[in-house]
Amino acid sequence: MHRAAHLNLADEALTKAERLAGWAEEAARGDGPHKAAPYAAAGTLWDSIARTHLLIAEATPADGVTREV
């Protein structure tokens, strides 16, 4: 997989994390505080996925070709 693909996946995961964090905040302030923790946990998971894709992208050559050391 090329660097750009990992960057795109990281962006998608971060968007999901942001959305879930917003839902957690709304739930905590509204009438559904019991939903806040599950939303926050899912948001944390997606944030971790985004960070993982960023680390992979950082380690991947721009052309996606792995070279022997």
PDB file of C-alpha atoms in Angstrom:
ATOM      1  CA  MET A   1       0.000   0.000   0.000  1.00  0.00           C
ATOM      2  CA  HIS A   2       1.307   3.439  -0.880  1.00  0.00           C
ATOM      3  CA  ARG A   3       1.903   6.270   1.586  1.00  0.00           C
ATOM      4  CA  ALA A   4      -1.031   8.226   0.179  1.00  0.00           C
ATOM      5  CA  ALA A   5      -3.408   5.343   0.872  1.00  0.00           C
ATOM      6  CA  HIS A   6      -2.324   5.242   4.524  1.00  0.00           C
ATOM      7  CA  LEU A   7      -2.715   9.002   4.793  1.00  0.00           C
ATOM      8  CA  ASN A   8      -6.238   8.743   3.368  1.00  0.00           C
ATOM      9  CA  LEU A   9      -7.115   5.972   5.833  1.00  0.00           C
ATOM     10  CA  ALA A  10      -5.697   8.059   8.680  1.00  0.00           C
ATOM     11  CA  ASP A  11      -7.832  11.006   7.612  1.00  0.00           C
ATOM     12  CA  GLU A  12     -10.964   8.859   7.479  1.00  0.00           C
ATOM     13  CA  ALA A  13     -10.230   7.377  10.912  1.00  0.00           C
ATOM     14  CA  LEU A  14      -9.594  10.808  12.399  1.00  0.00           C
ATOM     15  CA  THR A  15     -12.888  12.068  10.979  1.00  0.00           C
ATOM     16  CA  LYS A  16     -14.688   9.171  12.698  1.00  0.00           C
ATOM     17  CA  ALA A  17     -12.851   9.869  15.953  1.00  0.00           C
ATOM     18  CA  GLU A  18     -13.860  13.533  15.832  1.00  0.00           C
ATOM     19  CA  ARG A  19     -17.484  12.639  15.112  1.00  0.00           C
ATOM     20  CA  LEU A  20     -17.609  10.167  18.002  1.00  0.00           C
ATOM     21  CA  ALA A  21     -15.995  12.679  20.362  1.00  0.00           C
ATOM     22  CA  GLY A  22     -18.702  15.158  19.439  1.00  0.00           C
ATOM     23  CA  TRP A  23     -21.409  12.592  20.088  1.00  0.00           C
ATOM     24  CA  ALA A  24     -19.809  11.759  23.452  1.00  0.00           C
ATOM     25  CA  GLU A  25     -19.808  15.418  24.411  1.00  0.00           C
ATOM     26  CA  GLU A  26     -23.429  15.858  23.372  1.00  0.00           C
ATOM     27  CA  ALA A  27     -24.458  12.731  25.281  1.00  0.00           C
ATOM     28  CA  ALA A  28     -22.623  13.856  28.404  1.00  0.00           C
ATOM     29  CA  ARG A  29     -24.353  17.239  28.335  1.00  0.00           C
ATOM     30  CA  GLY A  30     -27.767  15.936  27.319  1.00  0.00           C
ATOM     31  CA  ASP A  31     -30.171  13.317  28.485  1.00  0.00           C
ATOM     32  CA  GLY A  32     -27.976  10.365  27.465  1.00  0.00           C
ATOM     33  CA  PRO A  33     -24.906  10.432  29.734  1.00  0.00           C
ATOM     34  CA  HIS A  34     -24.888   6.619  29.758  1.00  0.00           C
ATOM     35  CA  LYS A  35     -23.988   6.808  26.042  1.00  0.00           C
ATOM     36  CA  ALA A  36     -21.014   9.133  26.543  1.00  0.00           C
ATOM     37  CA  ALA A  37     -18.507   6.480  27.653  1.00  0.00           C
ATOM     38  CA  PRO A  38     -19.150   4.086  24.729  1.00  0.00           C
ATOM     39  CA  TYR A  39     -18.896   6.945  22.226  1.00  0.00           C
ATOM     40  CA  ALA A  40     -15.686   8.164  23.850  1.00  0.00           C
ATOM     41  CA  ALA A  41     -14.194   4.652  23.834  1.00  0.00           C
ATOM     42  CA  ALA A  42     -15.012   4.184  20.153  1.00  0.00           C
ATOM     43  CA  GLY A  43     -13.528   7.602  19.402  1.00  0.00           C
ATOM     44  CA  THR A  44     -10.337   6.628  21.200  1.00  0.00           C
ATOM     45  CA  LEU A  45     -10.130   3.448  19.135  1.00  0.00           C
ATOM     46  CA  TRP A  46     -10.489   5.365  15.860  1.00  0.00           C
ATOM     47  CA  ASP A  47      -7.871   7.871  17.031  1.00  0.00           C
ATOM     48  CA  SER A  48      -5.490   4.973  17.623  1.00  0.00           C
ATOM     49  CA  ILE A  49      -6.215   3.614  14.150  1.00  0.00           C
ATOM     50  CA  ALA A  50      -5.484   7.044  12.651  1.00  0.00           C
ATOM     51  CA  ARG A  51      -2.169   7.289  14.515  1.00  0.00           C
ATOM     52  CA  THR A  52      -1.210   3.795  13.350  1.00  0.00           C
ATOM     53  CA  HIS A  53      -1.846   4.693   9.713  1.00  0.00           C
ATOM     54  CA  LEU A  54       0.196   7.869  10.134  1.00  0.00           C
ATOM     55  CA  LEU A  55       3.119   5.891  11.533  1.00  0.00           C
ATOM     56  CA  ILE A  56       2.911   3.389   8.688  1.00  0.00           C
ATOM     57  CA  ALA A  57       2.756   6.240   6.156  1.00  0.00           C
ATOM     58  CA  GLU A  58       5.827   7.806   7.746  1.00  0.00           C
ATOM     59  CA  ALA A  59       7.724   4.527   7.344  1.00  0.00           C
ATOM     60  CA  THR A  60       6.522   3.883   3.785  1.00  0.00           C
ATOM     61  CA  PRO A  61       8.453   5.255   0.802  1.00  0.00           C
ATOM     62  CA  ALA A  62       6.426   7.739  -1.239  1.00  0.00           C
ATOM     63  CA  ASP A  63       6.353   5.352  -4.197  1.00  0.00           C
ATOM     64  CA  GLY A  64       5.357   2.394  -1.986  1.00  0.00           C
ATOM     65  CA  VAL A  65       8.351   0.324  -3.061  1.00  0.00           C
ATOM     66  CA  THR A  66      10.151  -1.360  -0.198  1.00  0.00           C
ATOM     67  CA  ARG A  67      13.907  -1.347  -0.556  1.00  0.00           C
ATOM     68  CA  GLU A  68      16.400  -3.798   0.902  1.00  0.00           C
ATOM     69  CA  VAL A  69      18.801  -2.366   3.460  1.00  0.00           C
TER      70      VAL A  69
END
